[in-house]
Short mmCIF file of C-alpha atoms in Angstrom, two decimals:
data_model
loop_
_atom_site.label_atom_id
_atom_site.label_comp_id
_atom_site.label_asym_id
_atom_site.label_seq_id
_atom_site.Cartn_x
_atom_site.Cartn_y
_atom_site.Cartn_z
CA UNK A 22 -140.22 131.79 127.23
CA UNK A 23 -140.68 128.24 127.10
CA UNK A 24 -138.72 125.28 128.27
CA UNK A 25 -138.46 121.93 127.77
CA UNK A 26 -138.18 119.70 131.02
CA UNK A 27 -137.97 115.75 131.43
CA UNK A 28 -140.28 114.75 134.27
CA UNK A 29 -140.25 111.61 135.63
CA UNK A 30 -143.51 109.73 137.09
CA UNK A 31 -144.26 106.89 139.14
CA UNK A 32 -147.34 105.02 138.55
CA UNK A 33 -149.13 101.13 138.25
CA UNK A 34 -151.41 100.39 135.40
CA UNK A 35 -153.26 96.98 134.70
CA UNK A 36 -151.51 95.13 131.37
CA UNK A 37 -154.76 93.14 129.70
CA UNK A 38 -152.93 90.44 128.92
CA UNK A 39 -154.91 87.52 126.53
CA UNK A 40 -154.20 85.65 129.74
CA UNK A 41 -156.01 87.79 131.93
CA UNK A 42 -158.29 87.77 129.52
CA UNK A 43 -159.08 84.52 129.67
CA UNK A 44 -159.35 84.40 133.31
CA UNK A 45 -161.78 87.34 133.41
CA UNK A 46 -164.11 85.44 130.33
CA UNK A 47 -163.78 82.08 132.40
CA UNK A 48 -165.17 84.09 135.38
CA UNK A 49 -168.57 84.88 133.65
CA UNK A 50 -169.24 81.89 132.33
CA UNK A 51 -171.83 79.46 133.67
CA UNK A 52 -170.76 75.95 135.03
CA UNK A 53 -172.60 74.02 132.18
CA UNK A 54 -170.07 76.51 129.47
CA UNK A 55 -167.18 76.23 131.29
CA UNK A 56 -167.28 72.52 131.69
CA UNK A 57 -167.52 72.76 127.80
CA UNK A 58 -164.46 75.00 127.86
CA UNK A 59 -162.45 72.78 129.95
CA UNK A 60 -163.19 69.77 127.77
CA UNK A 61 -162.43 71.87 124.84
CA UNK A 62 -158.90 72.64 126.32
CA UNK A 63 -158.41 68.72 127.17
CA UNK A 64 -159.11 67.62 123.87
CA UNK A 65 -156.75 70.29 122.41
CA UNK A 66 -153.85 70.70 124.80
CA UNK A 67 -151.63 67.40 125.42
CA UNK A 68 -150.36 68.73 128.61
CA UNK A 69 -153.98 68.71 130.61
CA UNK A 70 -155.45 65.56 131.83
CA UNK A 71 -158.72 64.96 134.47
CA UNK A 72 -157.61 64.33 137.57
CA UNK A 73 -159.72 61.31 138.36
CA UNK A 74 -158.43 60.86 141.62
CA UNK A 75 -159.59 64.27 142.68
CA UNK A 76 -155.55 65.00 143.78
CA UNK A 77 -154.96 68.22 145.69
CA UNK A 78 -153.44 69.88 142.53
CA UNK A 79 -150.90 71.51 144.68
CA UNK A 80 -149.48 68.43 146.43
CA UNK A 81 -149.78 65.95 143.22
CA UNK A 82 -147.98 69.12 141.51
CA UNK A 83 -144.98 69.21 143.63
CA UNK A 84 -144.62 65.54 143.72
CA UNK A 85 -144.38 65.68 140.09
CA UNK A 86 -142.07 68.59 138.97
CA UNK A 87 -138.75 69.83 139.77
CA UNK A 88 -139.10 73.86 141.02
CA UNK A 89 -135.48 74.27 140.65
CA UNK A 90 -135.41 72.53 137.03
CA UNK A 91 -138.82 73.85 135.48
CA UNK A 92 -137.53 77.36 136.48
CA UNK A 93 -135.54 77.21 133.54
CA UNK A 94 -138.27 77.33 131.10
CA UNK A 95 -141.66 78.25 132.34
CA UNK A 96 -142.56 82.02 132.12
CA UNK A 97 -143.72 83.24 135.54
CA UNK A 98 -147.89 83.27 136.96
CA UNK A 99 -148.50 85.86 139.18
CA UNK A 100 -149.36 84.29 142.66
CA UNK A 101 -153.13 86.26 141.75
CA UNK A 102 -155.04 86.83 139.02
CA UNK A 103 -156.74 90.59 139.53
CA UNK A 104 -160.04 89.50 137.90
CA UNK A 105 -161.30 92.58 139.28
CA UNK A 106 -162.27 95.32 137.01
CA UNK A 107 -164.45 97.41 134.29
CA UNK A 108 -165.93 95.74 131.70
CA UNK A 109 -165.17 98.09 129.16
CA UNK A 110 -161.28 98.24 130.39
CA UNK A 111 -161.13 94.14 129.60
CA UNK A 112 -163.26 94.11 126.41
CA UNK A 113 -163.53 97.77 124.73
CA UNK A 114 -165.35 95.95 121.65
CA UNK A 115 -167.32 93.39 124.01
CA UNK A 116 -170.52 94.06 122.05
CA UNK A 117 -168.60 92.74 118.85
CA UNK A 118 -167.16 89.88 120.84
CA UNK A 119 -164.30 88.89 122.16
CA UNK A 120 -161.42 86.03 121.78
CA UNK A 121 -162.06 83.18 123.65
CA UNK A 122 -159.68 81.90 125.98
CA UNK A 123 -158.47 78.85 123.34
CA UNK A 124 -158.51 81.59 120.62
CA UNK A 125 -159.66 81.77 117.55
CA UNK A 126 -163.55 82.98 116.31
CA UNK A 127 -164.95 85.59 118.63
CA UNK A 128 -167.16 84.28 120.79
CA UNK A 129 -170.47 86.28 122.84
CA UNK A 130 -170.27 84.89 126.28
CA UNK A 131 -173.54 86.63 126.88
CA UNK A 132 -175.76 85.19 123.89
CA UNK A 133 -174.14 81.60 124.07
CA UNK A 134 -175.93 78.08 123.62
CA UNK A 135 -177.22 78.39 126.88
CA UNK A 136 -180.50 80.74 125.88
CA UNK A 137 -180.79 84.34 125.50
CA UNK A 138 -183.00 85.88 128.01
CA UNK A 139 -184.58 89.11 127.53
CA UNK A 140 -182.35 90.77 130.38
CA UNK A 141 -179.30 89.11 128.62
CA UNK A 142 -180.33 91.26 125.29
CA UNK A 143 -181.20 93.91 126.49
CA UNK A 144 -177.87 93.91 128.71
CA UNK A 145 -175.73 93.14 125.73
CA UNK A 146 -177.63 96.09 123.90
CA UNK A 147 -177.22 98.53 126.41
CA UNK A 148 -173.37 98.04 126.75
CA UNK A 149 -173.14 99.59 123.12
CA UNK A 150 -174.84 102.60 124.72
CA UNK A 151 -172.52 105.94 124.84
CA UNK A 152 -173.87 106.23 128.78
CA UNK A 153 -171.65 108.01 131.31
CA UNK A 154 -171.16 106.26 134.79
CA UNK A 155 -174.50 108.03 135.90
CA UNK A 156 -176.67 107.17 133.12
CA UNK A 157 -175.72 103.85 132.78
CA UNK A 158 -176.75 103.45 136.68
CA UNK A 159 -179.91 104.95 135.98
CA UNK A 160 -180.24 101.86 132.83
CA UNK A 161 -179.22 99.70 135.28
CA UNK A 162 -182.16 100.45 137.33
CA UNK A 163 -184.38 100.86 134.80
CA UNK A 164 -183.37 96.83 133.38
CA UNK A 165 -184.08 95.35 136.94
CA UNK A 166 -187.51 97.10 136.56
CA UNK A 167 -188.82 95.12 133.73
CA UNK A 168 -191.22 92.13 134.04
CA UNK A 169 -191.52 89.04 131.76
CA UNK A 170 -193.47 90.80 129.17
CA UNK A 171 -190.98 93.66 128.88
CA UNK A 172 -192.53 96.50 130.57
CA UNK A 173 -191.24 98.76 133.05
CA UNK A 174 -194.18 98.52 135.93
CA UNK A 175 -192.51 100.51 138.50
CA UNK A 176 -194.08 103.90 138.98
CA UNK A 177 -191.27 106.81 138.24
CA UNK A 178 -191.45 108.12 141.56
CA UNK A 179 -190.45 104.97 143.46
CA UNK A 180 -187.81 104.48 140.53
CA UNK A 181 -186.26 107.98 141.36
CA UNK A 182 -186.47 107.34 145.07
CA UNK A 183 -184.38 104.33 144.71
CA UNK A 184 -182.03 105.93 142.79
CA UNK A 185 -181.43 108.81 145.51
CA UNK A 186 -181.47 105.79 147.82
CA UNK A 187 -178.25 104.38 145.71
CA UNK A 188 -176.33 107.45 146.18
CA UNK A 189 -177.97 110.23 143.32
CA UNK A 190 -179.23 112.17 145.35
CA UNK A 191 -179.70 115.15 142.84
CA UNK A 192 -181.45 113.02 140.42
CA UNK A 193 -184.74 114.11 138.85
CA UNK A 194 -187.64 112.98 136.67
CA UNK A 195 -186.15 114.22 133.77
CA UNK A 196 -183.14 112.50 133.23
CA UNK A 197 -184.52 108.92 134.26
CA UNK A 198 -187.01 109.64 130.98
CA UNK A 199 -183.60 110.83 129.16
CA UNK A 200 -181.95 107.73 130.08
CA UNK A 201 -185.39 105.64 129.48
CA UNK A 202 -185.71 106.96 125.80
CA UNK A 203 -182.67 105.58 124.85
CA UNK A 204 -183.30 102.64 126.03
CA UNK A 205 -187.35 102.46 124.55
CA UNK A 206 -185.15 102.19 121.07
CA UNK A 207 -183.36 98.91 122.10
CA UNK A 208 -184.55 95.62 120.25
CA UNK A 209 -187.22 94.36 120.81
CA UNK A 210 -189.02 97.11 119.80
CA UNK A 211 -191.71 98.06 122.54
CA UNK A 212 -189.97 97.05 125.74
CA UNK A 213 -189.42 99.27 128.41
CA UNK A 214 -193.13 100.78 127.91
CA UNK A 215 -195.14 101.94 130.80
CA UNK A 216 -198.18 100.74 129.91
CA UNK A 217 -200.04 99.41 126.56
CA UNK A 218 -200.40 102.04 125.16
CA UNK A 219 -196.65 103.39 125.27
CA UNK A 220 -195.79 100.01 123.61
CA UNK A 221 -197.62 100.03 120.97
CA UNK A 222 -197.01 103.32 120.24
CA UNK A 223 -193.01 102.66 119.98
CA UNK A 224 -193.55 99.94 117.52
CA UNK A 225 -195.61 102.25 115.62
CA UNK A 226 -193.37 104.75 115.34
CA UNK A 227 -190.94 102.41 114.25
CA UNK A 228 -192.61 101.29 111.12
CA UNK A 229 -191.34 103.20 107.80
CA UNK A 230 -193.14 105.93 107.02
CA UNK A 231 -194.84 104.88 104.15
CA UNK A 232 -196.89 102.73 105.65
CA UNK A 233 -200.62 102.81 104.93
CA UNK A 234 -202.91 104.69 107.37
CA UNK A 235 -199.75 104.90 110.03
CA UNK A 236 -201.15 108.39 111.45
CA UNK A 237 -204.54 106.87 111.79
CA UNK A 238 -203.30 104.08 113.57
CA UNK A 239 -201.25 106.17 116.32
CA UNK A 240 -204.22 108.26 116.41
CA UNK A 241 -206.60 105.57 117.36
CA UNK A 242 -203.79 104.00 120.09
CA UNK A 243 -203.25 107.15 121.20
CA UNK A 244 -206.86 108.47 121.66
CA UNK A 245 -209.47 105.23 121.51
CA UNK A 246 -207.28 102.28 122.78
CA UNK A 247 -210.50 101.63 124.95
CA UNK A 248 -213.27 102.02 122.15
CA UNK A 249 -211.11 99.58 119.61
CA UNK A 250 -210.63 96.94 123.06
CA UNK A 251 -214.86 97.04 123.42
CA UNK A 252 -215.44 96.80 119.44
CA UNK A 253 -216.76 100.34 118.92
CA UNK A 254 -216.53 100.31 115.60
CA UNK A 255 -218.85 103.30 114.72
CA UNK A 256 -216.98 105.61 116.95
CA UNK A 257 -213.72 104.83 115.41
CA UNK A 258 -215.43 105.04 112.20
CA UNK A 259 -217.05 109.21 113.07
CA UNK A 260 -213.89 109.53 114.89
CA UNK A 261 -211.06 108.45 112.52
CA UNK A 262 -212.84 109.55 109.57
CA UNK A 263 -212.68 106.28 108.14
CA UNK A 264 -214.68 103.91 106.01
CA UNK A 265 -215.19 100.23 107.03
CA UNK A 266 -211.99 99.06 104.66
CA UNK A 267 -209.62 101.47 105.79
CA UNK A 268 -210.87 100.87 109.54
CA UNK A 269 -210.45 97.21 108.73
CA UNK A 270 -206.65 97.91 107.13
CA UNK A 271 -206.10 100.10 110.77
CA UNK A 272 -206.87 98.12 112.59
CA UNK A 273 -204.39 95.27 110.88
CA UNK A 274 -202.02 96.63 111.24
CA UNK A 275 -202.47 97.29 114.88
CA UNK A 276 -202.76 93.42 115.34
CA UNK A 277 -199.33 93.33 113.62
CA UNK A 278 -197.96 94.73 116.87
CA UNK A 279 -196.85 92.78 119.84
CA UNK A 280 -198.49 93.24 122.93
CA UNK A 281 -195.75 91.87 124.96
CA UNK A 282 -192.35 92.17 123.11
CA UNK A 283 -190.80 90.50 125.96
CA UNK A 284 -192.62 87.07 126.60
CA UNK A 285 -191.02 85.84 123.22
CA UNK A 286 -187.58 85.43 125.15
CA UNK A 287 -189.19 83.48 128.25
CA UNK A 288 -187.78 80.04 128.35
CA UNK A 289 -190.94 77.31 128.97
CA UNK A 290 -188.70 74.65 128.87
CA UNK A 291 -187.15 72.46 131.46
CA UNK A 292 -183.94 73.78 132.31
CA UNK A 293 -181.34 72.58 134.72
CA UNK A 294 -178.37 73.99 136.74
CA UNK A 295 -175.62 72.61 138.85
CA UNK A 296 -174.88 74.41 141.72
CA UNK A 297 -171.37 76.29 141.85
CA UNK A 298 -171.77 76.75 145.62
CA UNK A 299 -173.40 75.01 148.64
CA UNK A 300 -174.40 76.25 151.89
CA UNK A 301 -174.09 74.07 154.38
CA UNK A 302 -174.84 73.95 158.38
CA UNK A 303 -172.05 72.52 160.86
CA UNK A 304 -173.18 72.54 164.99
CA UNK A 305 -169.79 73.72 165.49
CA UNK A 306 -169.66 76.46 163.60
CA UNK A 307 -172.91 77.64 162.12
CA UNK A 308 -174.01 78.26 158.22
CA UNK A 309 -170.80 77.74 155.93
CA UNK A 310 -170.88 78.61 151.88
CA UNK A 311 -168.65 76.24 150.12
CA UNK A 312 -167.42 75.28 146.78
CA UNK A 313 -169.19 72.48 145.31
CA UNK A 314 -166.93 69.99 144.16
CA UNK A 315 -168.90 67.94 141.56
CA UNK A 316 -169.42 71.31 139.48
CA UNK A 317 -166.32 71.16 137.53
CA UNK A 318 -163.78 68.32 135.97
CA UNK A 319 -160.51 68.98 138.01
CA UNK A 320 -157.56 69.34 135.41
CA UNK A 321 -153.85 68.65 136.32
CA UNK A 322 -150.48 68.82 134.10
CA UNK A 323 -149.30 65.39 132.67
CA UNK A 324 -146.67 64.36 134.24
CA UNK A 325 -144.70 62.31 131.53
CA UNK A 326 -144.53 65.25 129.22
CA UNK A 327 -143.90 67.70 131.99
CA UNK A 328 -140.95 65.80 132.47
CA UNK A 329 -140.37 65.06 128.91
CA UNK A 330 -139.60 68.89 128.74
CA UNK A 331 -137.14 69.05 131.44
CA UNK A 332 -134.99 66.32 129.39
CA UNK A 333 -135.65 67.26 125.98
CA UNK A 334 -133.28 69.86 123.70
CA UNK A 335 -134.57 72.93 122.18
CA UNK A 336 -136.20 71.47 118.90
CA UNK A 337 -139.59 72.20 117.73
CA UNK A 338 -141.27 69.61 118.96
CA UNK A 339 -140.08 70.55 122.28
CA UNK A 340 -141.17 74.54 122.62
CA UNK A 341 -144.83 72.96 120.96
CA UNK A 342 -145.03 71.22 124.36
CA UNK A 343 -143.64 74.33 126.47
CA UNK A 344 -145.88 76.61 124.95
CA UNK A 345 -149.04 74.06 125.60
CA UNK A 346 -147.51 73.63 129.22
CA UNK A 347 -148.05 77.48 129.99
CA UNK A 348 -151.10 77.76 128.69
CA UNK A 349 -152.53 74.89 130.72
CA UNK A 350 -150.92 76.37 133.89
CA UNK A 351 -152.68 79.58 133.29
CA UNK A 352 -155.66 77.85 132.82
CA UNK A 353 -155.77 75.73 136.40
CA UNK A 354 -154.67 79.35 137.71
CA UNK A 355 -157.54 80.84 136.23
CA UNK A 356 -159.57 78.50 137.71
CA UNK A 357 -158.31 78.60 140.94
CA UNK A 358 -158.54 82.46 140.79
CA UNK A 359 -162.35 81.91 139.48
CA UNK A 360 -163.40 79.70 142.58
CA UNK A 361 -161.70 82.06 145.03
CA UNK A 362 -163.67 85.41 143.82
CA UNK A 363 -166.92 83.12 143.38
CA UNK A 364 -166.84 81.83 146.69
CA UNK A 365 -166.06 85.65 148.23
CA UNK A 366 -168.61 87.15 146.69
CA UNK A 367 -171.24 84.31 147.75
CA UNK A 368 -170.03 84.39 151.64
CA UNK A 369 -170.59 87.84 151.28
CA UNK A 370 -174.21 87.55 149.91
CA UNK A 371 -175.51 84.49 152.43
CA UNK A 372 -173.68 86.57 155.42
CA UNK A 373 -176.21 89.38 154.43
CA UNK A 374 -179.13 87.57 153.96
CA UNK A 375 -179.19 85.29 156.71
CA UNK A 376 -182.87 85.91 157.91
CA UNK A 377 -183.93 84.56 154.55
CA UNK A 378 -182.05 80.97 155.40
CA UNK A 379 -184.50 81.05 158.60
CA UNK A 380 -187.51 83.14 157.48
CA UNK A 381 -187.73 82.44 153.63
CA UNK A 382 -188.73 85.20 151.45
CA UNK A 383 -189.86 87.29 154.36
CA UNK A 384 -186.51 87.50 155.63
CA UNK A 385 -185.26 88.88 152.34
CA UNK A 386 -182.84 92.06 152.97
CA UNK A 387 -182.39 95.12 150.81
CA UNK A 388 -179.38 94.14 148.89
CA UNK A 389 -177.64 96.23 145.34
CA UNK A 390 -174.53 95.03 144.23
CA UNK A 391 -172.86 98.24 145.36
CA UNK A 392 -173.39 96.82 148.49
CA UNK A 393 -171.32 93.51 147.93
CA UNK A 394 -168.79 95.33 145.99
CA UNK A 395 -167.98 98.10 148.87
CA UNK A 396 -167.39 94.74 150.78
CA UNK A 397 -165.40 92.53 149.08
CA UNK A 398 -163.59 95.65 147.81
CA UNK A 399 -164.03 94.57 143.36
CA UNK A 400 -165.66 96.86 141.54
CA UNK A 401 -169.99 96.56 140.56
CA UNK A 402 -169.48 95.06 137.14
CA UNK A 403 -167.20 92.21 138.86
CA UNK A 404 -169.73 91.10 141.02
CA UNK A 405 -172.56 91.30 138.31
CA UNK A 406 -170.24 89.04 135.81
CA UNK A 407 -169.63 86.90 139.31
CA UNK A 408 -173.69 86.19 139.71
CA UNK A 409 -174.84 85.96 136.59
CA UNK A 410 -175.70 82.06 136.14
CA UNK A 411 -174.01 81.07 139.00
CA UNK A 412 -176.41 79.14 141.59
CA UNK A 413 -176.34 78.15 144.92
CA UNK A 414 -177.39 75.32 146.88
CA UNK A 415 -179.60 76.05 149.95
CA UNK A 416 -181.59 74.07 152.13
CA UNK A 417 -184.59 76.49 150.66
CA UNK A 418 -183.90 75.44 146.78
CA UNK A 419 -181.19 76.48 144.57
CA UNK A 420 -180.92 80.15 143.65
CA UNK A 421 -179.10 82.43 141.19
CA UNK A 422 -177.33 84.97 143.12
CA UNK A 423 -178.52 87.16 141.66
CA UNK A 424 -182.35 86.33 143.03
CA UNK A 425 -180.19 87.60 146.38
CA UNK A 426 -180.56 91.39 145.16
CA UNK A 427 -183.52 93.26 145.76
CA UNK A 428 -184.12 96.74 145.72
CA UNK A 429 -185.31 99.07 148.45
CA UNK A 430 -188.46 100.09 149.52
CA UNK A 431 -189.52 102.66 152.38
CA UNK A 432 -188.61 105.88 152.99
CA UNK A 433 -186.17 107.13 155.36
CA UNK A 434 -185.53 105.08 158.21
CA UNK A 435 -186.04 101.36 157.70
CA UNK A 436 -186.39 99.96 154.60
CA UNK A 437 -187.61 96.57 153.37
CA UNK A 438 -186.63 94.49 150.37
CA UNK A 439 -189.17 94.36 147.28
CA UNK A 440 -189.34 90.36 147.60
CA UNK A 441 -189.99 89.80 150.90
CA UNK A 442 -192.92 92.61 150.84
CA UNK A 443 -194.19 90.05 147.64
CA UNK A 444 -193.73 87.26 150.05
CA UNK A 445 -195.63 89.15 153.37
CA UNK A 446 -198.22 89.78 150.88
CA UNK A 447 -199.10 86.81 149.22
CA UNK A 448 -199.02 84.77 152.73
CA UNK A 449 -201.63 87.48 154.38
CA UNK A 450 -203.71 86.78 151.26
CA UNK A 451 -202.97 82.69 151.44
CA UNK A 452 -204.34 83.50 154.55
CA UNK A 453 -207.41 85.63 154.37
CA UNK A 454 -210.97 84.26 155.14
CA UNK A 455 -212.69 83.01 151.25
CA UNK A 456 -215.50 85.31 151.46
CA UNK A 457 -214.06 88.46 152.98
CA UNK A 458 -211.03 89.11 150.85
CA UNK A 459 -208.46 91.29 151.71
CA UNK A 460 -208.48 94.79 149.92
CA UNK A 461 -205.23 96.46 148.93
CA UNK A 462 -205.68 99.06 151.44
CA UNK A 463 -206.62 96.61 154.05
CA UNK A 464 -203.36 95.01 152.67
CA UNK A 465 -201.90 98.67 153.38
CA UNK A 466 -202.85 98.44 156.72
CA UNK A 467 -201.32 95.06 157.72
CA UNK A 468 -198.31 95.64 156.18
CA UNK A 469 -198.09 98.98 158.48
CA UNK A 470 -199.07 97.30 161.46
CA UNK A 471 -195.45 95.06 160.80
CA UNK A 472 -193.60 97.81 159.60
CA UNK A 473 -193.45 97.73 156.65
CA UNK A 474 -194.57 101.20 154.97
CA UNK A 475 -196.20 101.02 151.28
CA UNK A 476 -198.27 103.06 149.13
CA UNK A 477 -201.41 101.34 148.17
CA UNK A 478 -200.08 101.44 144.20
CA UNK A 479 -197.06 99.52 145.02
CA UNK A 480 -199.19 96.66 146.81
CA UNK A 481 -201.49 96.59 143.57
CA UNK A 482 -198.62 96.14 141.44
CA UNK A 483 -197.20 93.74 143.45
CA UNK A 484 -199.91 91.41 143.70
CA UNK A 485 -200.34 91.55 139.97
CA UNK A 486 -196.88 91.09 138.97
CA UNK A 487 -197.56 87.73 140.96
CA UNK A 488 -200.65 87.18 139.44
CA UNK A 489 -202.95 87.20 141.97
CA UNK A 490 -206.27 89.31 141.08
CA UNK A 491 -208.00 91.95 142.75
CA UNK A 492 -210.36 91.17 145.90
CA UNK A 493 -213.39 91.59 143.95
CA UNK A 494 -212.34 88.54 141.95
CA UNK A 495 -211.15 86.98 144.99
CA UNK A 496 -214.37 86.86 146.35
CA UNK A 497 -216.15 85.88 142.92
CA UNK A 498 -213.88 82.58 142.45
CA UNK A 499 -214.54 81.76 146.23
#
């Protein structure tokens, strides 16, 4: 028999307010767009003016309000802002946009004035995925494995190893290449290839299917990519079956293809960031990460209408100026909230990769941002919003935080970070005598004789992906 039963439960749950919103948008956006948003909120909310004086908001605050008296009209802030959490639990829609923090039009914080990058695309693209938390791990790998011209260099094996590394342990072959289909049909069409070959064979299969001569075409990319690269063009002719004009028409639309889909999106152009942090070096007490204070216009309340409020009645004119009031306090506490994560998670990086302040490149540690978010306790799409486009000041250069992460290599045991093997390699070769050229297995060998454990394939692909030829060459431009 059934009953009926009133049950009573005790639990928390996060309310997405458009305020917390706002906070969690303001924390992804770069210094250059968030100056724009600040200006934007300046020129539309009478209550915010530039503190020119560079107050301490708190202090020029309470000098310039009444607790007791503003207590009767302001709705309450939180004393923190949790800015911490999923990406999909703040924007469900965030491929379609979201409101920005002033309201109105949706805006993309990803593809803003700023640029779109290939990894910004291809991020935005992949969020639309239907991935579950392991898959979209797995395309998270798979992204930081692409190169400038949109190919994914990184042999599978080393890809899988890294993943077991991260924590799937049970992960195979086969479902990295499940993952990696899904994301070969992402926009633009070619990128996340494995070789030539694999590229242009995506973008042929994307073509309708009435195009002319489209079997002979995968055919000959699939069989005599070599033969069409030396001009064989009586091979492919006895091959193919073809005569000279539908050879010709083949091989047109071959060169209708792009070789590298992803060099379209690389930015040649002078481009220039202000640092959001600094790290700095006091004798007393050592390397210090700070805020940098000429990033960002400070904002304060205006004073003559705050107290305007306090005296005025109820009217219309009145609640216009309460309402604006609130929203600029949420704003300088969104701000404040923003700083405070930003500077966390960056003492948390430069803590971590401290041998790289004193070593350089070589000093570079293994570093995922699992790692920084087990630390700092926020969860890993937090810290990825916190170091995208955010730079930091060093006395090496100034850095994205993100150039901070690098993924594992080595076995079991100790393990070294994929830049600083790039930068151990190209200073042996800086170094190497003109006319004997180092050899990647000689390369091998050196890199053993520090520690650092490589397969011969992995040094080859490093020293192309910074463009550095093979010895042979070496030794012919000497």
């Amino acid at each position: 028999m059934m009953k009926s039963s009133l049950q009573l439960r005790v639990g928390t749950q996060l309310t997405m307010t458009p305020q917390l919103q706002q906070a969690i948008q303001l924390l992804q956006l770069s210094t250059l767009d968030l100056r724009q948003e600040i200006q934007t909120a300046l020129e539309s909310n009478p209550m915010l003016e530039l503190d020119e004086e560079f107050f301490d908001q708190e202090s020029s605050d309470e000098e310039r309000r009444d607790p007791e008296a503003e207590d009767e009209w302001a709705t309450d802030i939180p004393t923190e802002l949790v800015l911490d959490n999923e990406w999909s639990d703040t924007f469900p829609d965030a491929a379609l946009g979201a409101i920005g923090p002033s309201g109105g039009e949706p805006v993309d914080i990803e593809r803003n004035a700023r640029g779109e990058t290939l990894f910004d695309l291809l991020s935005w693209q992949t969020s639309l995925l239907d991935l579950d938390a392991r898959q979209r791990q797995i395309a998270e790998t798979l992204l930081d494995g692409l190169d400038d011209s949109g190919y994914l260099r990184d042999p599978f094996d080393e890809l899988v190893e890294g993943l077991r590394a991260q924590g799937l342990e049970s992960v195979d072959t086969g479902e990295v290449e499940a993952v990696l289909f899904q994301l070969q049909q992402l926009e633009p069409t070619g990128v996340f290839a494995r070789d030539l070959q694999e590229c242009l064979l995506l973008q042929l299969d994307a073509l309708p299917a009435g195009t002319p001569h489209l079997a002979q075409a995968r055919r000959l990319v699939r069989q005599f990519l070599d033969a069409l690269a030396g001009c064989d063009m009586k091979l492919l002719k006895r091959r193919l079956g073809l005569n000279d004009a539908e050879l010709d028409a083949v091989i047109a639309t071959i060169r209708t293809l792009d070789p590298y889909p992803g060099q379209r999106f690389s930015n040649s152009t002078q481009e220039y960031v202000i640092p959001d942090l600094a790290l700095r070096h006091y004798s007393h007490i050592g390397w210090q990460v700070e805020l940098n204070p000429e990033a960002l216009p400070r904002v304060r309340i205006q004073a003559d209408y705050a107290n305007l409020i306090r005296r005025a009645d109820k009217s219309d004119d009145n609640t216009f100026l309460k309402q604006h009031l609130q929203e600029a306090r949420w704003l300088m506490k969104s701000l404040s909230s923003r700083n405070e994560t930003l500077l966390k998670v960056g003492r948390e990086i430069m803590l971590r990769q401290r041998d790289f302040i004193e070593r350089g490149e070589e000093g570079m540690r293994p570093l995922i941002l699992a790692d920084i978010a087990e630390a700092v306790g926020m969860h890993e799409s937090t810290i990825s919003r916190v170091t995208t486009h955010k730079y930091i000041h060093t006395p090496r250069g100034v850095f994205e935080l993100k150039y901070f992460f690098s993924s594992h290599v080595g076995g079991e045991g100790d393990t070294h970070a994929s830049t600083a093997i790039r930068a151990r390699i190209k200073k042996l070769i800086s170094e190497e005598p003109a006319r004997r050229p180092l050899s990647d297995a000689r390369l091998v060998s050196l890199l053993a004789e520090n520690g650092i454990v490589v397969a011969r394939r992995t040094v080859a692909k490093y020293r192309e992906s910074m463009g550095i030829p093979a010895s042979s060459e070496r030794k012919r431009l000497a």
